[in-house]
mmCIF file of C-alpha atoms and ligand atoms in Angstrom:
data_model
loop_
_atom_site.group_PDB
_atom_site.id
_atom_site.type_symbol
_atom_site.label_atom_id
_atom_site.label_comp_id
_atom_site.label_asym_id
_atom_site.label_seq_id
_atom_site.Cartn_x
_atom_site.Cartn_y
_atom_site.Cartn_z
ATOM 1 C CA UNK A 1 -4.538 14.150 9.939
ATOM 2 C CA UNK A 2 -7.891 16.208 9.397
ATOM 3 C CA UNK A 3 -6.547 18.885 7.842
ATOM 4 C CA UNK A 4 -4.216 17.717 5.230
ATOM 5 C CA UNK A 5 -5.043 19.007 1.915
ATOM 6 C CA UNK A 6 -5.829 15.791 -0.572
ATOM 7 C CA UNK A 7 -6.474 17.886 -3.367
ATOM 8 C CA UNK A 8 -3.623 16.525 -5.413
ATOM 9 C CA UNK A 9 -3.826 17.223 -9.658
ATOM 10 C CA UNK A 10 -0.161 16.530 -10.951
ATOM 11 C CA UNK A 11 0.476 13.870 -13.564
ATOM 12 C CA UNK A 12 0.295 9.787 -13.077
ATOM 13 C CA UNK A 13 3.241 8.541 -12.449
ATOM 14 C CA UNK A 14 4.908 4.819 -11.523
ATOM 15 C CA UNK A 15 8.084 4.621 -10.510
ATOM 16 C CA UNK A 16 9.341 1.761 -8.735
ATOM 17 C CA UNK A 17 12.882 0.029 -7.453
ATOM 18 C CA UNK A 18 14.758 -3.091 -6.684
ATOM 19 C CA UNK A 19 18.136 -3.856 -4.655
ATOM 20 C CA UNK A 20 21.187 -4.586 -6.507
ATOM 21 C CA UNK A 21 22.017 -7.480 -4.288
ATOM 22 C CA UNK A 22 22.550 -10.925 -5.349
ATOM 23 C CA UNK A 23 20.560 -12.222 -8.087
ATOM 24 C CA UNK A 24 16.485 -11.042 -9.213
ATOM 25 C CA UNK A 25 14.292 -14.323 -8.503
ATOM 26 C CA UNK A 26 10.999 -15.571 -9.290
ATOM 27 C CA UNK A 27 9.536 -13.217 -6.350
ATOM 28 C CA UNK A 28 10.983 -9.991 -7.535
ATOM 29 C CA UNK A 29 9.633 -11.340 -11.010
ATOM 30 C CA UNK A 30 6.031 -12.189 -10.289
ATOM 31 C CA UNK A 31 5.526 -9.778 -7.106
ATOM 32 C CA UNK A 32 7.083 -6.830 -9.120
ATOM 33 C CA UNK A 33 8.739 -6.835 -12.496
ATOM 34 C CA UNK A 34 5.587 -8.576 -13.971
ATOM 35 C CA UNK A 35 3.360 -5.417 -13.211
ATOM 36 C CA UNK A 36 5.953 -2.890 -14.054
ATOM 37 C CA UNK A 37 5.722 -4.661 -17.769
ATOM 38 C CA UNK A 38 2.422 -3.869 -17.490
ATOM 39 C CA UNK A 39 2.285 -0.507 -16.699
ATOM 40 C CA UNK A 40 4.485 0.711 -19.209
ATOM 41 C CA UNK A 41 1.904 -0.222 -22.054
ATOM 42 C CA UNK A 42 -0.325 2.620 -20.561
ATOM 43 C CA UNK A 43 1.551 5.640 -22.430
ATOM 44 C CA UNK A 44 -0.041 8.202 -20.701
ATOM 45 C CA UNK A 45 1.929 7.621 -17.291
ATOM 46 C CA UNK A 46 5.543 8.293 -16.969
ATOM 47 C CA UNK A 47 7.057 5.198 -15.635
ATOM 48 C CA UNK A 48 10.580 5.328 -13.628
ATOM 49 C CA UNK A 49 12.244 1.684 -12.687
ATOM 50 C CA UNK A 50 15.481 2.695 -10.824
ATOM 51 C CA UNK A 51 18.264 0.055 -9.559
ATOM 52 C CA UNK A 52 18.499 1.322 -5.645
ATOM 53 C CA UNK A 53 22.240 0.904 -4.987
ATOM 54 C CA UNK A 54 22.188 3.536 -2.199
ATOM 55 C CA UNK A 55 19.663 1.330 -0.313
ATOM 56 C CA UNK A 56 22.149 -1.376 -1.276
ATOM 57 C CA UNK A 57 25.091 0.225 1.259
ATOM 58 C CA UNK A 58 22.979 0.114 4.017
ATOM 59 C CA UNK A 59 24.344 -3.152 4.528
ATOM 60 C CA UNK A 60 28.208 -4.516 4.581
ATOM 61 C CA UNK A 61 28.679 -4.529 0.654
ATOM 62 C CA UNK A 62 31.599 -5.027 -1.855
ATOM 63 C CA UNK A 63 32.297 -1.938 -3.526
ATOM 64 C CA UNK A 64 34.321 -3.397 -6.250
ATOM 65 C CA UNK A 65 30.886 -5.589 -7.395
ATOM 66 C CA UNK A 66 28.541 -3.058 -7.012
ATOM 67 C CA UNK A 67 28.836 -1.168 -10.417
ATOM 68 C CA UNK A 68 28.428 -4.920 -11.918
ATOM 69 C CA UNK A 69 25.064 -5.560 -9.743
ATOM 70 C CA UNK A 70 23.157 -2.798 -10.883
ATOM 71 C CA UNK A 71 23.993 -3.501 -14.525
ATOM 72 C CA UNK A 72 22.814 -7.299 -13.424
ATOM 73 C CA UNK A 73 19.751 -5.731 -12.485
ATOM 74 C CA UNK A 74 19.284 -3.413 -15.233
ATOM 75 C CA UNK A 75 19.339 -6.388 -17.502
ATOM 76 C CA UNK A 76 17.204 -8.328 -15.809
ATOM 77 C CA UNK A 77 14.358 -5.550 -15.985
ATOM 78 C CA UNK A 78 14.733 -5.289 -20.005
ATOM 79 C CA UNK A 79 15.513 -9.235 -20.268
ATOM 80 C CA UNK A 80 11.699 -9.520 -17.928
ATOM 81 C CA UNK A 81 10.313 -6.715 -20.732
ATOM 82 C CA UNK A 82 10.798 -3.454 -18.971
ATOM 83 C CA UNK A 83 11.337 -1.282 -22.482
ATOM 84 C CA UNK A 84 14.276 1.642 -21.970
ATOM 85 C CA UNK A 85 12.472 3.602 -24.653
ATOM 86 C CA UNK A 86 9.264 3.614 -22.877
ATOM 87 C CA UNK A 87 10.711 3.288 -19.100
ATOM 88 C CA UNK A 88 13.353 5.431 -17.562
ATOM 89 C CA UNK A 89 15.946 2.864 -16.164
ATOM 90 C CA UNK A 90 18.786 3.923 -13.775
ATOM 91 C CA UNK A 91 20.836 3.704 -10.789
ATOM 92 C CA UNK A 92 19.224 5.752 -8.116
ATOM 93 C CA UNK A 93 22.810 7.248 -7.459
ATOM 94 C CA UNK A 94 22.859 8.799 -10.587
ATOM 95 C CA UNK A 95 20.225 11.000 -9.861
ATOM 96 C CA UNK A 96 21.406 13.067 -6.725
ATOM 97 C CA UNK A 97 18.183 14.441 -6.175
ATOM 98 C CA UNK A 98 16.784 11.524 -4.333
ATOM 99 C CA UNK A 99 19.576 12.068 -1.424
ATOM 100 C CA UNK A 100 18.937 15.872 -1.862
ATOM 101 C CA UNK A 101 15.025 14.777 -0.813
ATOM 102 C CA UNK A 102 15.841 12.025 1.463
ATOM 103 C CA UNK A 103 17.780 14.701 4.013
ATOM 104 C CA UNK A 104 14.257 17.097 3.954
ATOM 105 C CA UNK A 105 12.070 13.951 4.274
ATOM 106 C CA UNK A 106 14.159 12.620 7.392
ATOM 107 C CA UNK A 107 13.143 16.010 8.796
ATOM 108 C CA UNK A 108 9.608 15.256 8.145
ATOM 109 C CA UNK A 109 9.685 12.028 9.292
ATOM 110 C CA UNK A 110 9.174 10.911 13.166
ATOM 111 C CA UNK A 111 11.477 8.931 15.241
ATOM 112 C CA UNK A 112 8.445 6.525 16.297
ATOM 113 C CA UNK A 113 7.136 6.243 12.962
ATOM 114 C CA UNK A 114 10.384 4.664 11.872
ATOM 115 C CA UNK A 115 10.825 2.767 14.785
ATOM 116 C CA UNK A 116 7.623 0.830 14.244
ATOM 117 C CA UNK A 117 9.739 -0.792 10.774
ATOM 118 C CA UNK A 118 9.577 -4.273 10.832
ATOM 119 C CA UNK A 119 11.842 -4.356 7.967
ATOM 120 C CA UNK A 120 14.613 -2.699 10.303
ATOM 121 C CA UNK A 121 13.944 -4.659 12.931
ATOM 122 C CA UNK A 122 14.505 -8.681 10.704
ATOM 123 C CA UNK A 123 17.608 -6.967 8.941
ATOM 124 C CA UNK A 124 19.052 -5.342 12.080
ATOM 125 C CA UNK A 125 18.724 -8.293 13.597
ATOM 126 C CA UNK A 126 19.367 -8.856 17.743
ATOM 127 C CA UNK A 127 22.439 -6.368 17.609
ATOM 128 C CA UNK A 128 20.503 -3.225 16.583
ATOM 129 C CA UNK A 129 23.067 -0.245 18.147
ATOM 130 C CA UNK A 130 25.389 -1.985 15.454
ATOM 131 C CA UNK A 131 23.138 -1.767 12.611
ATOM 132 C CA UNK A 132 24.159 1.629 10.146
ATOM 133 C CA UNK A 133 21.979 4.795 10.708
ATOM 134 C CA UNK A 134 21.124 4.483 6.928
ATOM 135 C CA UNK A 135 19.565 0.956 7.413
ATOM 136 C CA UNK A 136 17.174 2.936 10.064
ATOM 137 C CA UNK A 137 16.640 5.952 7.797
ATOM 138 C CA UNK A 138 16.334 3.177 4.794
ATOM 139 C CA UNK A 139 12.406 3.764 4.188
ATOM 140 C CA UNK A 140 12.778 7.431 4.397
ATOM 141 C CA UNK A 141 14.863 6.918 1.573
ATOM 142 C CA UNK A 142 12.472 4.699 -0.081
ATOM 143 C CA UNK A 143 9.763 7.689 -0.003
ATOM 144 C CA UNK A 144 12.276 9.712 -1.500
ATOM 145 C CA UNK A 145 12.839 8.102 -4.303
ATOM 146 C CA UNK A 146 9.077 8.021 -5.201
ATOM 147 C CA UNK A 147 8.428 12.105 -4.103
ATOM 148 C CA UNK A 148 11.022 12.630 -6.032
ATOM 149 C CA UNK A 149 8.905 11.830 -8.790
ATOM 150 C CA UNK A 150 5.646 12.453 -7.266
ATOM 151 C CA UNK A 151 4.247 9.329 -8.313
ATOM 152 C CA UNK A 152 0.893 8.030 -7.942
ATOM 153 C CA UNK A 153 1.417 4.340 -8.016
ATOM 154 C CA UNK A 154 4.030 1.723 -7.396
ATOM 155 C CA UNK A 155 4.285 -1.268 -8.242
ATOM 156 C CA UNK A 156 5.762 -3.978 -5.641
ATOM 157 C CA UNK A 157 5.313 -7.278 -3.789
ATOM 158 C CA UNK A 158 3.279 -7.065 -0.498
ATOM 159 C CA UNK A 159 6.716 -7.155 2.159
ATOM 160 C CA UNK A 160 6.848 -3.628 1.070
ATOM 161 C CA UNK A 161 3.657 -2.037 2.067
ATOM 162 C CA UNK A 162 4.531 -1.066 5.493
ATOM 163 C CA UNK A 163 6.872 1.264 3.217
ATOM 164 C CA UNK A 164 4.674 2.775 1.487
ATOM 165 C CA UNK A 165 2.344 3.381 4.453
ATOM 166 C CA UNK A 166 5.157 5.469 5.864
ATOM 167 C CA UNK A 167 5.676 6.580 2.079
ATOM 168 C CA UNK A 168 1.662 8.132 2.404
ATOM 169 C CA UNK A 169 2.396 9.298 5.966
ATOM 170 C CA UNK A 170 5.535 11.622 5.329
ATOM 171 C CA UNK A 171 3.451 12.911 2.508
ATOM 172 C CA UNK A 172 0.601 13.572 4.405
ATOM 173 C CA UNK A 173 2.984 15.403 7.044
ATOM 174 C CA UNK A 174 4.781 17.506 4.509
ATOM 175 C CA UNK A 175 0.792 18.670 2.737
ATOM 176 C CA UNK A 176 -0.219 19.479 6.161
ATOM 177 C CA UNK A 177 2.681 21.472 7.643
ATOM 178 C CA UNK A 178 3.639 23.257 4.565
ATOM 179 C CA UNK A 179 1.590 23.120 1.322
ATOM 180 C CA UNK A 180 -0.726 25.879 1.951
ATOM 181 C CA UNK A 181 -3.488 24.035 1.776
ATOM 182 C CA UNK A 182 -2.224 22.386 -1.148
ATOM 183 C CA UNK A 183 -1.482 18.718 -1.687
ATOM 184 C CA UNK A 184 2.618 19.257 -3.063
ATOM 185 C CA UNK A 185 2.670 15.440 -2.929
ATOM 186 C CA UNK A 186 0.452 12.665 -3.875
ATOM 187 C CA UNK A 187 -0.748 9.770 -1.845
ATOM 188 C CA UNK A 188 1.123 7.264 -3.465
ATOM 189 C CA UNK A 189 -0.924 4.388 -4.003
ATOM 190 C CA UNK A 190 0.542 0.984 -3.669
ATOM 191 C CA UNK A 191 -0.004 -1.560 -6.787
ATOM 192 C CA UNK A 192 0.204 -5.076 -4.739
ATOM 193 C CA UNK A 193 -1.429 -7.541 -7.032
ATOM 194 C CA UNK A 194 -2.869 -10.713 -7.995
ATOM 195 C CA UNK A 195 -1.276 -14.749 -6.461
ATOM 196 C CA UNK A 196 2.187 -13.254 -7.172
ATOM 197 C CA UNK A 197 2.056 -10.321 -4.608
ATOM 198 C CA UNK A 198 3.515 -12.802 -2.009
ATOM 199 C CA UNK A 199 6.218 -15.378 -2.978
ATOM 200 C CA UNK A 200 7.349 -18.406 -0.675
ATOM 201 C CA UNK A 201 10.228 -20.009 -0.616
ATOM 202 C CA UNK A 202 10.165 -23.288 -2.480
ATOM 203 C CA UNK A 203 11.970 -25.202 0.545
ATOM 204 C CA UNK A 204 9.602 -23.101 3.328
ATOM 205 C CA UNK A 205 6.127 -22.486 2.121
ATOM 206 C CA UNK A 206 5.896 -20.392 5.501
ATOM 207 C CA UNK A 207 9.158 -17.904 4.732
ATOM 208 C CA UNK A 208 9.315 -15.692 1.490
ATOM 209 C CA UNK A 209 11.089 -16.248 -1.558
ATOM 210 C CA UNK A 210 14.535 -14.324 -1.060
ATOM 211 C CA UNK A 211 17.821 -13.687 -2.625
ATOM 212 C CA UNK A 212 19.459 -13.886 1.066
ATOM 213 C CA UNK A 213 18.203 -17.527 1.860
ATOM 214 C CA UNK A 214 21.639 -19.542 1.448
ATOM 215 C CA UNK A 215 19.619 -22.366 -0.230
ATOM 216 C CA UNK A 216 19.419 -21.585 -3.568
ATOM 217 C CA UNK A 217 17.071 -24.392 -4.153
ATOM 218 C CA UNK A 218 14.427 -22.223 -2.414
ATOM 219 C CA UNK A 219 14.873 -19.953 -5.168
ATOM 220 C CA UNK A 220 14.131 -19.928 -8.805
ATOM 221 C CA UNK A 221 16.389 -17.253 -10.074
ATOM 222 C CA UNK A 222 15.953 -15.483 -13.166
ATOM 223 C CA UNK A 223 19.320 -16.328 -14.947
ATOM 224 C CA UNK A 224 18.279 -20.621 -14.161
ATOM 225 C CA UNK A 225 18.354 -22.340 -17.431
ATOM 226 C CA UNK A 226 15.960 -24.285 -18.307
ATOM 227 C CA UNK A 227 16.655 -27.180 -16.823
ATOM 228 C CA UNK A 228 17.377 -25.571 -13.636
ATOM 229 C CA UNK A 229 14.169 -24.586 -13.443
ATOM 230 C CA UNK A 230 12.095 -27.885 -13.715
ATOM 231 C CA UNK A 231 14.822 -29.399 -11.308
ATOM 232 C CA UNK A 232 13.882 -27.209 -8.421
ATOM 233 C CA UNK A 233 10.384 -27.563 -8.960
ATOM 234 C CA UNK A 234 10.693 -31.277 -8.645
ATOM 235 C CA UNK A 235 12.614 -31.005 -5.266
ATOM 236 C CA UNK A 236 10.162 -28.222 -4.476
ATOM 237 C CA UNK A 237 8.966 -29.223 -0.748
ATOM 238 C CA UNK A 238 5.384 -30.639 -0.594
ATOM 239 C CA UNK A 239 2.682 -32.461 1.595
ATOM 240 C CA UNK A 240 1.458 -35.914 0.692
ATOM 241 C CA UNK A 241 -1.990 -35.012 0.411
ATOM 242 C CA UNK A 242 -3.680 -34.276 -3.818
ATOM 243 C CA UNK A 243 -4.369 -30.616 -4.475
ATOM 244 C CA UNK A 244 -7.814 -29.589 -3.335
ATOM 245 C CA UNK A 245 -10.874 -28.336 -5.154
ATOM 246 C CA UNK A 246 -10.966 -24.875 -4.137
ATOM 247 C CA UNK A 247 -9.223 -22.447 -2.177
ATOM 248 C CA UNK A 248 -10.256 -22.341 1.025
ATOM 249 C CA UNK A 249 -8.850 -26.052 1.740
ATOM 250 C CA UNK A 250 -5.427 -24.455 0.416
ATOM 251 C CA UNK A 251 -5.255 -23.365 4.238
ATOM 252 C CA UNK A 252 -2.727 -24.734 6.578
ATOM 253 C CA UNK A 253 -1.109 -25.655 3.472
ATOM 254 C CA UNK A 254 1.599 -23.497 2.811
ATOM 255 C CA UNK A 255 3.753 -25.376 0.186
ATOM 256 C CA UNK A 256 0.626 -26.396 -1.707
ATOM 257 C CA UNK A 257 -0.933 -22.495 -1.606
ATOM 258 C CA UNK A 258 2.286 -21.225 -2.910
ATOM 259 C CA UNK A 259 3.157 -23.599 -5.701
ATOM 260 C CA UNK A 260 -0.771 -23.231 -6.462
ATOM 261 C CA UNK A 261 -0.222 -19.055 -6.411
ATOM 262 C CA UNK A 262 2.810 -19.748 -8.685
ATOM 263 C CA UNK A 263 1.484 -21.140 -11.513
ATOM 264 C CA UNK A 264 -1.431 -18.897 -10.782
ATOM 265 C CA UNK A 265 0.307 -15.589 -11.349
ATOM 266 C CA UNK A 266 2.466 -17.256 -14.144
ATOM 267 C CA UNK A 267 -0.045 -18.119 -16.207
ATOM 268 C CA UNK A 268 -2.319 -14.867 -15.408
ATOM 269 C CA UNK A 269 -5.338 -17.501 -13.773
ATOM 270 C CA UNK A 270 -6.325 -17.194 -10.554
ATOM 271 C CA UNK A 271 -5.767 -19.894 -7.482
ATOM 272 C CA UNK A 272 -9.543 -20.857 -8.160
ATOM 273 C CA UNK A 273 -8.712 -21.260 -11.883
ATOM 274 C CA UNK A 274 -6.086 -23.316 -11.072
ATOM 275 C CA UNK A 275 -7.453 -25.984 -8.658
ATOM 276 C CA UNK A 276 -10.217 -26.318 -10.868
ATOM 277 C CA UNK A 277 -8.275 -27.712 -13.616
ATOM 278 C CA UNK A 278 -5.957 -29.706 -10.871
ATOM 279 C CA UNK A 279 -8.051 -30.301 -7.980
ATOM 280 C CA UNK A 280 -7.681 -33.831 -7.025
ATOM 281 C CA UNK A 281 -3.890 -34.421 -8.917
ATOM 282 C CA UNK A 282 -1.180 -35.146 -6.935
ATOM 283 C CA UNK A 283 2.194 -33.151 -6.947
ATOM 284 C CA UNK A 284 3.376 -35.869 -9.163
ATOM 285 C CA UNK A 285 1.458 -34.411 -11.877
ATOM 286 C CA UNK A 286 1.353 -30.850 -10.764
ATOM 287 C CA UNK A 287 5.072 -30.542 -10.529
ATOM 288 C CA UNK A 288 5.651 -31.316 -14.173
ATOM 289 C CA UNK A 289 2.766 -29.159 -15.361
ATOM 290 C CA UNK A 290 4.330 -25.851 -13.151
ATOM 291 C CA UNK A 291 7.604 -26.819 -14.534
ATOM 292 C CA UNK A 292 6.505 -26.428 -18.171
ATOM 293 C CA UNK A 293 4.735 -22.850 -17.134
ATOM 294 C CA UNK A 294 7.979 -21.415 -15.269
ATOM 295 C CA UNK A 295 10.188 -22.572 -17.981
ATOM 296 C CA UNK A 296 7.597 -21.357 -20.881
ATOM 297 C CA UNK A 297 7.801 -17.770 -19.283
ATOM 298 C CA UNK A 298 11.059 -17.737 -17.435
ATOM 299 C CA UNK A 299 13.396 -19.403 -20.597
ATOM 300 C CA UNK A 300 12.976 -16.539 -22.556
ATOM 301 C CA UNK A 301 13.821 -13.912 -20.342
ATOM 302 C CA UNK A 302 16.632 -16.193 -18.792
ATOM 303 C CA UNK A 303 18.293 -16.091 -22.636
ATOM 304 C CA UNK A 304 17.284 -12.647 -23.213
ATOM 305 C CA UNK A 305 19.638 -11.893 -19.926
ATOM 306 C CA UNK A 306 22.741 -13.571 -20.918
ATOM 307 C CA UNK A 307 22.506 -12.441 -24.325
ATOM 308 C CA UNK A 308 21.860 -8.262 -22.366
ATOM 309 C CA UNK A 309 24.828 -8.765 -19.684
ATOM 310 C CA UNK A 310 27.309 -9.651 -22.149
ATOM 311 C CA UNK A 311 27.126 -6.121 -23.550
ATOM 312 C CA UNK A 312 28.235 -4.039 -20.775
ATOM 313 C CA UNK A 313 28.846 -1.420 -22.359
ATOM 314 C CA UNK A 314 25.298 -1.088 -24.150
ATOM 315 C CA UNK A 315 23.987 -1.559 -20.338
ATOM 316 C CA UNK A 316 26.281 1.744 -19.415
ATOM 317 C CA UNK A 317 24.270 3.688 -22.260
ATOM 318 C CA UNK A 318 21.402 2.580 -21.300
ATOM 319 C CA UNK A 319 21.490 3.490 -17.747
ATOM 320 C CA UNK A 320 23.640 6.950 -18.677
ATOM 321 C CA UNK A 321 20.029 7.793 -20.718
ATOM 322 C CA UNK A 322 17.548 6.773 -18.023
ATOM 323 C CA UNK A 323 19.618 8.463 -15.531
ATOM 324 C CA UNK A 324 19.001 12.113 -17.984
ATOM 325 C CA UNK A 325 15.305 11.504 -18.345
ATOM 326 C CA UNK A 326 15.142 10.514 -14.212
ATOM 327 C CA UNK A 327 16.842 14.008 -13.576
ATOM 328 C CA UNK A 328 15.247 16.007 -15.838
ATOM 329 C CA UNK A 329 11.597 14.763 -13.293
ATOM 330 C CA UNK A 330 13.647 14.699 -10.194
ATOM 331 C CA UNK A 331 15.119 17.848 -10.259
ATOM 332 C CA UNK A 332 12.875 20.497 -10.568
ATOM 333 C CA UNK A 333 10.600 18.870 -8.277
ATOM 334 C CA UNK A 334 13.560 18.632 -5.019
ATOM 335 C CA UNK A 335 14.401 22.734 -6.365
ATOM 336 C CA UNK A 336 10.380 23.501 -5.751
ATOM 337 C CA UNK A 337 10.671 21.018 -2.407
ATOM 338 C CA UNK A 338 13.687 23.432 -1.141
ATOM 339 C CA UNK A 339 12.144 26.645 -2.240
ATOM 340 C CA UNK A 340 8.841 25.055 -0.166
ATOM 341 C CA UNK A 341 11.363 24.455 3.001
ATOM 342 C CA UNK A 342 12.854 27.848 2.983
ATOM 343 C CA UNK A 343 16.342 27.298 1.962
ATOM 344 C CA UNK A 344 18.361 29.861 0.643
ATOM 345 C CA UNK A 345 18.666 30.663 -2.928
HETATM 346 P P1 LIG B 401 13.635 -5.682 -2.966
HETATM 347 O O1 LIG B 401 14.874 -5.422 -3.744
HETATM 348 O O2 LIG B 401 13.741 -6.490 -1.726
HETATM 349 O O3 LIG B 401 12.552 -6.380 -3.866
HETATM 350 C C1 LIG B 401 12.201 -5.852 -5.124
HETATM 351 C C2 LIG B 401 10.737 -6.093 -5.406
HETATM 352 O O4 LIG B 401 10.444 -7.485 -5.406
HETATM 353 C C3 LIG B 401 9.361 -7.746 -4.515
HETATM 354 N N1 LIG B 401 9.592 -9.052 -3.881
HETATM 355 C C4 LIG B 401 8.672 -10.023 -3.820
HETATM 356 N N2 LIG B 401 7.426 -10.094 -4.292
HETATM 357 C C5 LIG B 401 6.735 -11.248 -4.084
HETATM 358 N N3 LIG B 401 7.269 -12.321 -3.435
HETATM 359 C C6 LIG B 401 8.524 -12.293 -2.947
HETATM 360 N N4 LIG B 401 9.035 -13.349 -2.342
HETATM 361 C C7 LIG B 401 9.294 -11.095 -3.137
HETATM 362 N N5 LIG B 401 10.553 -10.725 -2.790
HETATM 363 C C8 LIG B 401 10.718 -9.468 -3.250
HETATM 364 C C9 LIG B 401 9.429 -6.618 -3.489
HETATM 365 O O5 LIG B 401 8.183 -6.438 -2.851
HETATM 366 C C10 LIG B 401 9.815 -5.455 -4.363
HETATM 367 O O6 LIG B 401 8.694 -4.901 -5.007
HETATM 368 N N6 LIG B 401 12.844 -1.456 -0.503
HETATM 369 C C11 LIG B 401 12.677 -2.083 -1.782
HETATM 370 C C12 LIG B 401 13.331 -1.367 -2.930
HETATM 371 C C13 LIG B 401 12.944 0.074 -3.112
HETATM 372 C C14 LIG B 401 11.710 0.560 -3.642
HETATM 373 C C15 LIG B 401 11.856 1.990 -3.677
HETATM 374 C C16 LIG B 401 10.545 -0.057 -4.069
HETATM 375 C C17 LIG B 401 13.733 1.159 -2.842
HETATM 376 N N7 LIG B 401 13.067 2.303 -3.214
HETATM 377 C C18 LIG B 401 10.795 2.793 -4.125
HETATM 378 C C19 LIG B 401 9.491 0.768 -4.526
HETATM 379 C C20 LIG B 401 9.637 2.165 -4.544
HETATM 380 C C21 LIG B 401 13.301 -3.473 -1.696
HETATM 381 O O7 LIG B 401 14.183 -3.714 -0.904
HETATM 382 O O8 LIG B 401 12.882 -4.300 -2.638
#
């Protein structure tokens, strides 16, 4: 698109999101959570971490355990460090602005562009004229919720950059066909970072960590004790070959890579870091050494979470106050977006 403006000068901004299903896991943690910690330090960009329970319904869902799943969530954001002082947490339904943009961004949005969602097409599965129209509309959703905001960066594992493609591409459309000349939205860019970016399952090196497998020993989930933890590290699936020197041999290895890339975004080192302290042990000695690193960085926030979720009600306030501050963004910005449109009033 030659002549979209790219002149964009509004604020930095971060806002990122996670589904209120089942329970947050190691991939959510290191792919995500980890860098929204970090970007919260830097006080001179807004940062907006919502709980995305409309994205939840686009799936069969219980509505009496909803309300309970995004205060899971919630908790697990402040248990991994997300600060409510610094960081706007909330549920994404609490601010009705991001439906309000969602219904001008499906406008916006093409038919093929969607269609092209491999997302979509794993969680629609082989029945697809039975899957909900939201589930299809699902990423236009997704760019709403960062528009909304107009943020500049986000923060997530890499299964979600085709997302934010489309996330660039429906803001690209709207500059084009009717800013003027002026960028009215950024071109978000997408944070996907470091060994953590990309999570395996601990039973499948070659399928990603995720809170739908129905083997929860391919998961390490953020509310596992401690000795949870070093458990399903030891029954962690391996090969019977020692960890290599360097990197490149890590190929065709996909349990090795990703226990490798775990302890590798835990403890902030790269893979190369890694194999040079390990190169040459077996999993008999790696396994305990990854145990001790998950469980040195993963107790904590495991306590800090039971000790958060048994306070519901100091959850409620909590969201009730990140829910203000998200409006008081959101708002104005989907007024100017309907003024932009044309619509009346
Ligand atoms: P969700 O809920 O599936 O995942 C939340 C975040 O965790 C990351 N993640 C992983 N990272 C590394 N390895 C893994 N195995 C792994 N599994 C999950 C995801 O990349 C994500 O960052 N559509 C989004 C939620 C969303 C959103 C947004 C994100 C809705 N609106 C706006 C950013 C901005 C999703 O389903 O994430």
């Amino acid at each position: 698109m030659s002549d979209t403006p790219t002149n964009y000068k509004g604020p930095q901004r971060v806002l990122s999101g996670m589904q209120p299903t089942g329970r947050l896991h190691l991939g959510n943690y290191l792919g995500a959570l980890k860098n929204w910690v970090e970007l919260q330090k830097d006080a001179s960009r807004e940062c907006f971490y919502c709980v995305v329970d409309m994205h939840a319904i686009t799936m069969p869902h219980d509505p009496a355990t909803l309300p309970d799943a995004v205060r899971s969530a919630a908790a697990a954001y402040i248990a991994a460090g997300v600060d409510p002082e610094k960081s706007a947490i909330f549920a994404q339904s609490a601010v009705p602005a991001h439906a309000e943009m969602a219904w001008i961004l499906n406008c916006v949005a093409r038919l093929g562009w969607l269609e092209r969602m491999t997302q979509f097409k794993d969680k629609a599965g082989k029945d697809k004229e039975r899957a909900s129209v939201g589930l299809f509309t699902y990423p236009v959703l997704q760019a709403a919720d960062i528009l909304v905001y107009k943020a500049t960066q986000v923060p997530v594992g890499e299964d979600q950059k085709q997302h934010l493609e489309l996330c660039r591409d429906i803001a690209a459309r709207f500059n084009r066909d009717f800013g003027k000349g002026e960028a009215v939205f950024p071109l978000t860019e997408p944070l996907i970072q470091g060994p953590g970016a990309r999570i395996m399952s601990l039973r499948d090196g070659t399928s990603k960590m995720s809170k739908s497998d129905v083997s929860d020993n391919s998961r390490i989930n953020l509310e596992d004790d401690a000795d949870m933890i070093a458990r399903k590290i030891k029954k962690a699936k391996t090969d019977p070959e020692p960890l290599p020197a360097t990197v490149e041999e890590l190929e065709g290895r996909a349990e090795a890579s990703n226990l490798v890339g775990i302890y590798a975004a835990l403890s902030g080192q790269t893979k190369a870091d890694v194999l040079a302290e390990f190169g040459g042990q077996g999993f008999g000695a790696f396994k305990p050494a990854l145990a001790d690193v998950a469980v040195q960085y993963l107790a904590p926030i495991s306590d800090e979470y039971r000790r958060l979720i048994s306070d519901k009600a100091e959850i409620d306030r909590m969201l009730t106050k990140g829910a203000e501050r998200a409006r008081a963004v959101a708002q104005p910005v989907v007024d100017e977006t309907k003024k932009t449109v044309g619509f009346w009033g």
